[in-house]
Tab-separated table of C-alpha atoms and ligand atoms in Angstrom:
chain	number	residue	atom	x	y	z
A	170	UNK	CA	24.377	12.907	-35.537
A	171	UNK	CA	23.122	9.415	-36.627
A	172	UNK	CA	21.451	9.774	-40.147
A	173	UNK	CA	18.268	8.269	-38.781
A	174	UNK	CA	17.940	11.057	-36.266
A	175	UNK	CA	17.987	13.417	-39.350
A	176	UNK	CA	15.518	11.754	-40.810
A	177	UNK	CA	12.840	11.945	-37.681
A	178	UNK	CA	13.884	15.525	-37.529
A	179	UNK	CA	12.621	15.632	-41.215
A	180	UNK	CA	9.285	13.830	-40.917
A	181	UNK	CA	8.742	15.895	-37.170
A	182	UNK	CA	8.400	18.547	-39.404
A	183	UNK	CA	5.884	17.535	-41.206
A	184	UNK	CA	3.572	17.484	-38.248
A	185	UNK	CA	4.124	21.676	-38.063
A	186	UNK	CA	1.841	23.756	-39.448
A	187	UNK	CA	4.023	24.354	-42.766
A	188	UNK	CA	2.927	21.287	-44.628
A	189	UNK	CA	5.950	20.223	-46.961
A	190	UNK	CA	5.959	20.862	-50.433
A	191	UNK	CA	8.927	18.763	-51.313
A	192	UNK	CA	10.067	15.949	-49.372
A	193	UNK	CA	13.643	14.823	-49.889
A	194	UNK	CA	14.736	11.425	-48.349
A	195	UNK	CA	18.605	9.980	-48.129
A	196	UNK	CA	19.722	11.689	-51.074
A	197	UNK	CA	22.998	10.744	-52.697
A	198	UNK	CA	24.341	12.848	-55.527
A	199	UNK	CA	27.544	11.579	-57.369
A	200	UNK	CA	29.542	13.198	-59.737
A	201	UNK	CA	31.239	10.028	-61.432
A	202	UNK	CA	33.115	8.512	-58.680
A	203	UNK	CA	33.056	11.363	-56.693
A	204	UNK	CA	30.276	11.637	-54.003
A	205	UNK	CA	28.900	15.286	-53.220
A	206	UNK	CA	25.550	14.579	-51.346
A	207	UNK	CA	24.988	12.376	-48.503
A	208	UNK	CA	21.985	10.890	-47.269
A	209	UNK	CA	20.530	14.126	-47.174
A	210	UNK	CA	16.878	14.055	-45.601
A	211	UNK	CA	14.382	17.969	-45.598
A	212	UNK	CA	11.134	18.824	-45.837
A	213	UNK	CA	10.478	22.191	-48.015
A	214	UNK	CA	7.792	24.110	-46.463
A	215	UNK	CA	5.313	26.137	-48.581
A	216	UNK	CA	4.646	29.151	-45.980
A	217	UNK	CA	8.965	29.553	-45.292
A	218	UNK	CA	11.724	30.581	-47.381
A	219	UNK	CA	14.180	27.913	-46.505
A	220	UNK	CA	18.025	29.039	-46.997
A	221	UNK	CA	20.901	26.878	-47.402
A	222	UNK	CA	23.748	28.174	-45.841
A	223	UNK	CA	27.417	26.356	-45.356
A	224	UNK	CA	30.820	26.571	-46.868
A	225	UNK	CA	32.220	26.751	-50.691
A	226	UNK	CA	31.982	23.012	-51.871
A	227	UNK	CA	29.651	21.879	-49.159
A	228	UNK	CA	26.894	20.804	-51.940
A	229	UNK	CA	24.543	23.433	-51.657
A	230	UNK	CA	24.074	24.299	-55.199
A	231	UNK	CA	24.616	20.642	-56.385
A	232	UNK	CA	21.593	19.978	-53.588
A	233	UNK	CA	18.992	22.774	-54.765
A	234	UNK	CA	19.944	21.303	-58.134
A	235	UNK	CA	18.659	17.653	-57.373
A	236	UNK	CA	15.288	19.604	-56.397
A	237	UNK	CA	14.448	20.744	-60.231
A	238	UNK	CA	16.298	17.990	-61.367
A	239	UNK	CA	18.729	20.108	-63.150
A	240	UNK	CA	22.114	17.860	-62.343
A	241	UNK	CA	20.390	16.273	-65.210
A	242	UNK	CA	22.524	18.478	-67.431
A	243	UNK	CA	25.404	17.165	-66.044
A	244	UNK	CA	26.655	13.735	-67.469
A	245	UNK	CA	28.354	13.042	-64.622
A	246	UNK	CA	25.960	13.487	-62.072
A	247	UNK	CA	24.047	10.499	-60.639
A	248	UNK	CA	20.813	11.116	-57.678
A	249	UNK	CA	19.707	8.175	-55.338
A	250	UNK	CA	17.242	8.612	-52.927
A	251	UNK	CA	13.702	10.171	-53.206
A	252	UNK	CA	12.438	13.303	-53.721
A	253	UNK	CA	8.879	14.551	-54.423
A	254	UNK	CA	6.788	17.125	-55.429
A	255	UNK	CA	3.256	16.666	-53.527
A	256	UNK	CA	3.746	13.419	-53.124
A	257	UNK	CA	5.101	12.515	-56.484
A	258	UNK	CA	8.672	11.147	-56.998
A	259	UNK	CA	10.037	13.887	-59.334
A	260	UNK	CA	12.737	11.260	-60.218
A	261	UNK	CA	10.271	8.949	-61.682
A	262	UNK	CA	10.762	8.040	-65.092
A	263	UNK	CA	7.158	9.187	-65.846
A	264	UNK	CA	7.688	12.572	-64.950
A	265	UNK	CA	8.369	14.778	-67.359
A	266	UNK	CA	11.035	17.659	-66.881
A	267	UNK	CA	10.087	19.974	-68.569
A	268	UNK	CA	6.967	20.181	-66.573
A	269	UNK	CA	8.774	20.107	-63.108
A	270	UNK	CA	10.905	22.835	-64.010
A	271	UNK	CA	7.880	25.208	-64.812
A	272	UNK	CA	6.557	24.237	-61.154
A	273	UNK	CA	10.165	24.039	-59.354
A	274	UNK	CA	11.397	27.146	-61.246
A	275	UNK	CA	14.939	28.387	-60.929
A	276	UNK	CA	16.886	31.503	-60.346
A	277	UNK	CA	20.484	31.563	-60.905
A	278	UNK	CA	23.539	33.321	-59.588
A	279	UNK	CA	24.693	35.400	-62.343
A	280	UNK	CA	21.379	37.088	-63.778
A	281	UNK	CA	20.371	35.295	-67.165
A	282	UNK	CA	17.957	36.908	-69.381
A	283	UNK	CA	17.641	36.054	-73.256
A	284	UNK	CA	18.513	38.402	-75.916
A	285	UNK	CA	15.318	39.352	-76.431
A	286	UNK	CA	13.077	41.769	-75.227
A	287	UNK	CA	11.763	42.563	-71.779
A	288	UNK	CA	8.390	41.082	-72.958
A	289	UNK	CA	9.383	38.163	-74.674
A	290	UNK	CA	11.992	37.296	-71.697
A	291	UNK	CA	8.175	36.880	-69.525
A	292	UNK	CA	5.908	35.425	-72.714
A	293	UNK	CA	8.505	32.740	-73.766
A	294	UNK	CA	7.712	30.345	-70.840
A	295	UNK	CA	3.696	31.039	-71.037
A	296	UNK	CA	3.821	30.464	-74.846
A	297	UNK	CA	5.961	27.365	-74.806
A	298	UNK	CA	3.589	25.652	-71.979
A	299	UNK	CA	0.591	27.025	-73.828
A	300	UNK	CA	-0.622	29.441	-70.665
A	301	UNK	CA	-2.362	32.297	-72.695
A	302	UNK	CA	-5.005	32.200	-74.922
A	303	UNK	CA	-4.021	35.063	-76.976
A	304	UNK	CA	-2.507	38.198	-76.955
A	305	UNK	CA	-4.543	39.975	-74.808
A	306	UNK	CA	-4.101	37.400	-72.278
A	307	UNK	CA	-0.416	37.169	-72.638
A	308	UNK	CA	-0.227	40.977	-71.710
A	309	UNK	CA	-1.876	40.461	-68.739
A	310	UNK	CA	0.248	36.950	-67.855
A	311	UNK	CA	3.192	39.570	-68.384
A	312	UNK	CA	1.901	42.616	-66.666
A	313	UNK	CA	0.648	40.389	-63.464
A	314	UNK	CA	4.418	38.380	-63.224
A	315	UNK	CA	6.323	42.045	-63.484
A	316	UNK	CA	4.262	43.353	-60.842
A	317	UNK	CA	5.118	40.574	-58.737
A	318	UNK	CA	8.767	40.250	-59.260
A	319	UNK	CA	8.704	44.313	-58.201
A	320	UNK	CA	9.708	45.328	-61.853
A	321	UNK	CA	6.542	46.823	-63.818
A	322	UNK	CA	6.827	50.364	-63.227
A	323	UNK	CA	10.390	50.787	-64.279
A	324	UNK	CA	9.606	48.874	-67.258
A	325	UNK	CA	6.044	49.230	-68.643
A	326	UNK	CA	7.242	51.791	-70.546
A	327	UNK	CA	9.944	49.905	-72.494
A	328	UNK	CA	8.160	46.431	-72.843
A	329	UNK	CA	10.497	45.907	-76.550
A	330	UNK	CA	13.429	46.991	-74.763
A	331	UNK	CA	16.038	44.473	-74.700
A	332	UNK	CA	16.242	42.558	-71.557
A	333	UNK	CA	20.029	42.401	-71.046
A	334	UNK	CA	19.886	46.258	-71.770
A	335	UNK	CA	18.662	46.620	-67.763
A	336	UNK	CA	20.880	46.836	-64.466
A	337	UNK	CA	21.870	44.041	-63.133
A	338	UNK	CA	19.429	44.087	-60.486
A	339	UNK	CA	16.532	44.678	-62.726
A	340	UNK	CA	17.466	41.955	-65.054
A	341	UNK	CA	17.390	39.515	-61.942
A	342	UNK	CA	14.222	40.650	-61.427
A	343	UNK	CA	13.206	40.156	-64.780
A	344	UNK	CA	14.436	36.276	-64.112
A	345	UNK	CA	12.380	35.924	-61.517
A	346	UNK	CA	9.385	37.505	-63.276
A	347	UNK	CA	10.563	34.855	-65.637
A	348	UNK	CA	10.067	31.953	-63.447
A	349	UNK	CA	6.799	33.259	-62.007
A	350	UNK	CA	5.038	33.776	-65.249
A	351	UNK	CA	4.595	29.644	-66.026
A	352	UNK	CA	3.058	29.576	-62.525
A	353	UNK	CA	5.544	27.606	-60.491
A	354	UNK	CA	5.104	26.427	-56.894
A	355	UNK	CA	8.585	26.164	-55.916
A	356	UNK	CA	11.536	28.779	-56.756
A	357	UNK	CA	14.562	27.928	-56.288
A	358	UNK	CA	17.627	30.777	-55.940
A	359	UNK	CA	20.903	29.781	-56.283
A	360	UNK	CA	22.758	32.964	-54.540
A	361	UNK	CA	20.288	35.116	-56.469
A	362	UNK	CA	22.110	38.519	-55.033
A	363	UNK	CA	26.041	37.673	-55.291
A	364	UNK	CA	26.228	39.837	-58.584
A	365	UNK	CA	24.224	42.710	-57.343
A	366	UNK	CA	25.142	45.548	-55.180
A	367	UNK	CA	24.012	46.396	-52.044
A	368	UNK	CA	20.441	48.371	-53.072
A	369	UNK	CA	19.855	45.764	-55.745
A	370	UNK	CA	20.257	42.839	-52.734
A	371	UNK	CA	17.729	44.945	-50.727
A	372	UNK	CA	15.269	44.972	-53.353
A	373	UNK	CA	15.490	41.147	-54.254
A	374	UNK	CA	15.329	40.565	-50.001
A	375	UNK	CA	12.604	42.698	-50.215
A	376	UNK	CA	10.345	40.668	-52.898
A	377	UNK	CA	11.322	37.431	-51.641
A	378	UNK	CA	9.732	39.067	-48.331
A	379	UNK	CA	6.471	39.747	-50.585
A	380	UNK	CA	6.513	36.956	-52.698
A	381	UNK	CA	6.925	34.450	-49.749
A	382	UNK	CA	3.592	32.101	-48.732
A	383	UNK	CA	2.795	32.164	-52.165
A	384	UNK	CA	5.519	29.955	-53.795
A	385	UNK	CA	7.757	27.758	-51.965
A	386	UNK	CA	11.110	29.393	-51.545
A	387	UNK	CA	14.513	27.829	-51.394
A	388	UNK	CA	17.794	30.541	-51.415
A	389	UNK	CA	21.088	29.065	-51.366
A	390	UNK	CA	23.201	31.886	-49.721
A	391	UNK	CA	26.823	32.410	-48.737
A	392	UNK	CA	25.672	35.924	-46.714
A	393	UNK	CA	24.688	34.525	-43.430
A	394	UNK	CA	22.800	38.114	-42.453
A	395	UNK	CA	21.194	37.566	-45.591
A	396	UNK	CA	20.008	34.060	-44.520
A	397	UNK	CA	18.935	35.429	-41.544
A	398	UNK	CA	17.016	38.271	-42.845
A	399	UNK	CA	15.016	36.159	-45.908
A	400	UNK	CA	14.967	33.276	-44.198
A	401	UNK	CA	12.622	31.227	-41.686
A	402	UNK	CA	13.832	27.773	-41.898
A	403	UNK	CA	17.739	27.377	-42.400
A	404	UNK	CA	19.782	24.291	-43.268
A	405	UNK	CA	23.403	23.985	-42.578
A	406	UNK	CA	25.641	21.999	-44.758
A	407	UNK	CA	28.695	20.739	-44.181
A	408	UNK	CA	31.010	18.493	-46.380
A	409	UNK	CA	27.877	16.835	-48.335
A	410	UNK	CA	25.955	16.221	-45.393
A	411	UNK	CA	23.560	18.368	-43.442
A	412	UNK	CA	24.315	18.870	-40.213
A	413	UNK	CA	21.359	20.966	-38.893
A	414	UNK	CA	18.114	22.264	-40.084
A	415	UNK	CA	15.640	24.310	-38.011
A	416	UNK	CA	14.326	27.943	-37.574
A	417	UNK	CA	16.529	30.428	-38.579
A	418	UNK	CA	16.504	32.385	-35.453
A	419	UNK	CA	17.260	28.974	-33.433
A	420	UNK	CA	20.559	28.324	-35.945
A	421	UNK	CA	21.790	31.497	-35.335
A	422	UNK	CA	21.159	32.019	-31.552
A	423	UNK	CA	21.446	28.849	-30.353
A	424	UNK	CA	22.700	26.020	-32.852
A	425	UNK	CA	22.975	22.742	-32.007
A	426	UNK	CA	25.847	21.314	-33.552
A	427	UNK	CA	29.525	22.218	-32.982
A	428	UNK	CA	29.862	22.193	-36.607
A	429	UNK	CA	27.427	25.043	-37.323
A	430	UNK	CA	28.421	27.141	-34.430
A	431	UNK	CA	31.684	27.734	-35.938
A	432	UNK	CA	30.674	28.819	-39.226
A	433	UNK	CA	28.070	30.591	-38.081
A	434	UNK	CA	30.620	32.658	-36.023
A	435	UNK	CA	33.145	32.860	-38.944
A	436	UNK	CA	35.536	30.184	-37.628
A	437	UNK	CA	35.669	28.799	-40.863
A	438	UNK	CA	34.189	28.955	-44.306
B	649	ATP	N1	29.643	19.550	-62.520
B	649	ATP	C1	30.431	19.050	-61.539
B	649	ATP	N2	31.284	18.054	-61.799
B	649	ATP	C2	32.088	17.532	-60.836
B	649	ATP	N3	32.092	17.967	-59.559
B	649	ATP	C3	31.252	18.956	-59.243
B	649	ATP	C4	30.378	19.559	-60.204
B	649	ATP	N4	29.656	20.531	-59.599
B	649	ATP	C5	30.074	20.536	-58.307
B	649	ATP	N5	31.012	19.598	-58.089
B	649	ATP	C6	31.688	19.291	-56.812
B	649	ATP	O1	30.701	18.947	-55.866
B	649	ATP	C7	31.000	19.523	-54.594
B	649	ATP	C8	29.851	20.416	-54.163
B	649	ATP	O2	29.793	21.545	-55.023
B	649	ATP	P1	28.640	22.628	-54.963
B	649	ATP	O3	28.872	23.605	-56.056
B	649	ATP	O4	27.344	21.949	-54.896
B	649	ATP	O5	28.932	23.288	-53.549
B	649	ATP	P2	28.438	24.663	-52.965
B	649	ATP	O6	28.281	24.454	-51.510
B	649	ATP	O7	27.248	25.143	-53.699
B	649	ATP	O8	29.690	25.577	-53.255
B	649	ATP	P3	29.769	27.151	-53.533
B	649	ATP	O9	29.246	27.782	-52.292
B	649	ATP	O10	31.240	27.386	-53.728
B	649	ATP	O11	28.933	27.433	-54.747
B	649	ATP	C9	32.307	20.273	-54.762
B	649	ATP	O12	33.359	19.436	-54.346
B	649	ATP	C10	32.388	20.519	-56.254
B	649	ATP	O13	33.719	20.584	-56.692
């Protein structure tokens, strides 16, 4: 497919009634010489939970990354292109990072709490970006962002508990209360469920599910049926590039490209 076809696939979308969130427009990302992203157009809709899907070392990961502008952390890593945030180029040099990882917050593979306690994993964000006006406030920034992420009744008991004390499941859960509690607008999940068993996946399905039209949700996922089940929008990836992006019932019934058919019906990947 010609990249400028990709692109007027990206705008049409804007026209739908999911008005985009994040724009991203003929993004490059290289990794010193190496290129891993390319020209990669998408809208990211506020009302979907958008899953990228495609095979080990297709760029998925090194893609959500560009939206939070974490490949920052890597030396190596150099972004062309544009992408923004409302309307704002996230890349600009007046933008400040910190900030745009409180709104585009981040949940990673392997579950990540701090060695602290359960309440301090949720109050550290709010109290670095000043979100509570004292304690009383704070408890309720907590309690409100453990409710969400599913997790307050299993743990309003044990608040000073330590964090990394908790299943696995619950500690991802505790991440994502993490994320929520500085008020994002976007999460990003970077295979949020590939270290949890099969109840723990159901229950993180099951909030993205709930916590879906309220944050912008990207999942990078190698479980296809999981795509399918989280997921309205889905974009296939495919050696850097992206080969196809549309409704997630469309990609898997009836998929456009050759390319996605066949990992879609396990003939490679
Ligand atoms: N920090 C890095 N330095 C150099 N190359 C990297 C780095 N991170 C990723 N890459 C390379 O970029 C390409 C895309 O990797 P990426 O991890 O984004 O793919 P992915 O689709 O998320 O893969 P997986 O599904 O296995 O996690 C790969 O060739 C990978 O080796």
């Amino acid at each position: 497919m010609a990249d400028h076809s990709l692109n007027d696939m990206a705008a049409g979308q804007r026209a739908s009634n999911d008005p985009p969130k994040m724009e991203a427009r003929n993004v490059d990302v290289f990794y010193g010489a190496k290129q891993a992203i390319k020209n990669v157009s998408i809208d990211v809709g506020m009302e979907n939970v958008t899953a990228f899907i495609g095979p080990s070392g297709c760029g998925k990961s090194t893609f959500l990354r560009t939206l939070n502008r974490m490949n920052d952390t890597v030396s190596s890593a150099r972004v062309t292109g544009e992408i923004t945030l409302d309307g704002d180029d996230i890349y600009s040099p007046e933008m400040d990072v910190v900030q745009l990882r409180a709104r585009v917050g981040m949940v990673f593979q392997k579950p990540n709490p701090f060695p602290k306690s359960i309440y301090e994993n949720v109050a550290y964000g709010p109290r670095i970006h000043g979100l509570a006006s004292g304690k009383a406030d704070m408890d309720a920034i907590v309690e409100k962002s453990l409710r969400r992420a599913g997790l307050w009744d299993e743990v309003k008991d044990r608040l000073s508990e330590s964090g990394t004390a908790m299943s696995g499941g619950q500690q991802q859960r505790l991440c994502i209360a993490r994320a929520i509690a500085v008020e994002p607008e976007v999460i990003l999940m970077d295979e949020p469920c590939s270290a949890l068993d099969p109840i723990a996946t159901a229950k993180i399905e099951e909030l993205i599910h709930e916590l879906r039209g309220r944050y912008a949700i990207v999942i990078v996922t190698h479980n296809m049926q999981q795509a399918a089940r989280v997921s309205q929008r889905t974009a296939f990836f495919h050696l850097g590039t992206l080969v196809e992006y549309g409704d997630t019932s469309e990609i898997f019934t009836n998929p456009r490209e050759t390319r996605t058919k066949d990992y879609i019906t396990g003939r490679y990947g």
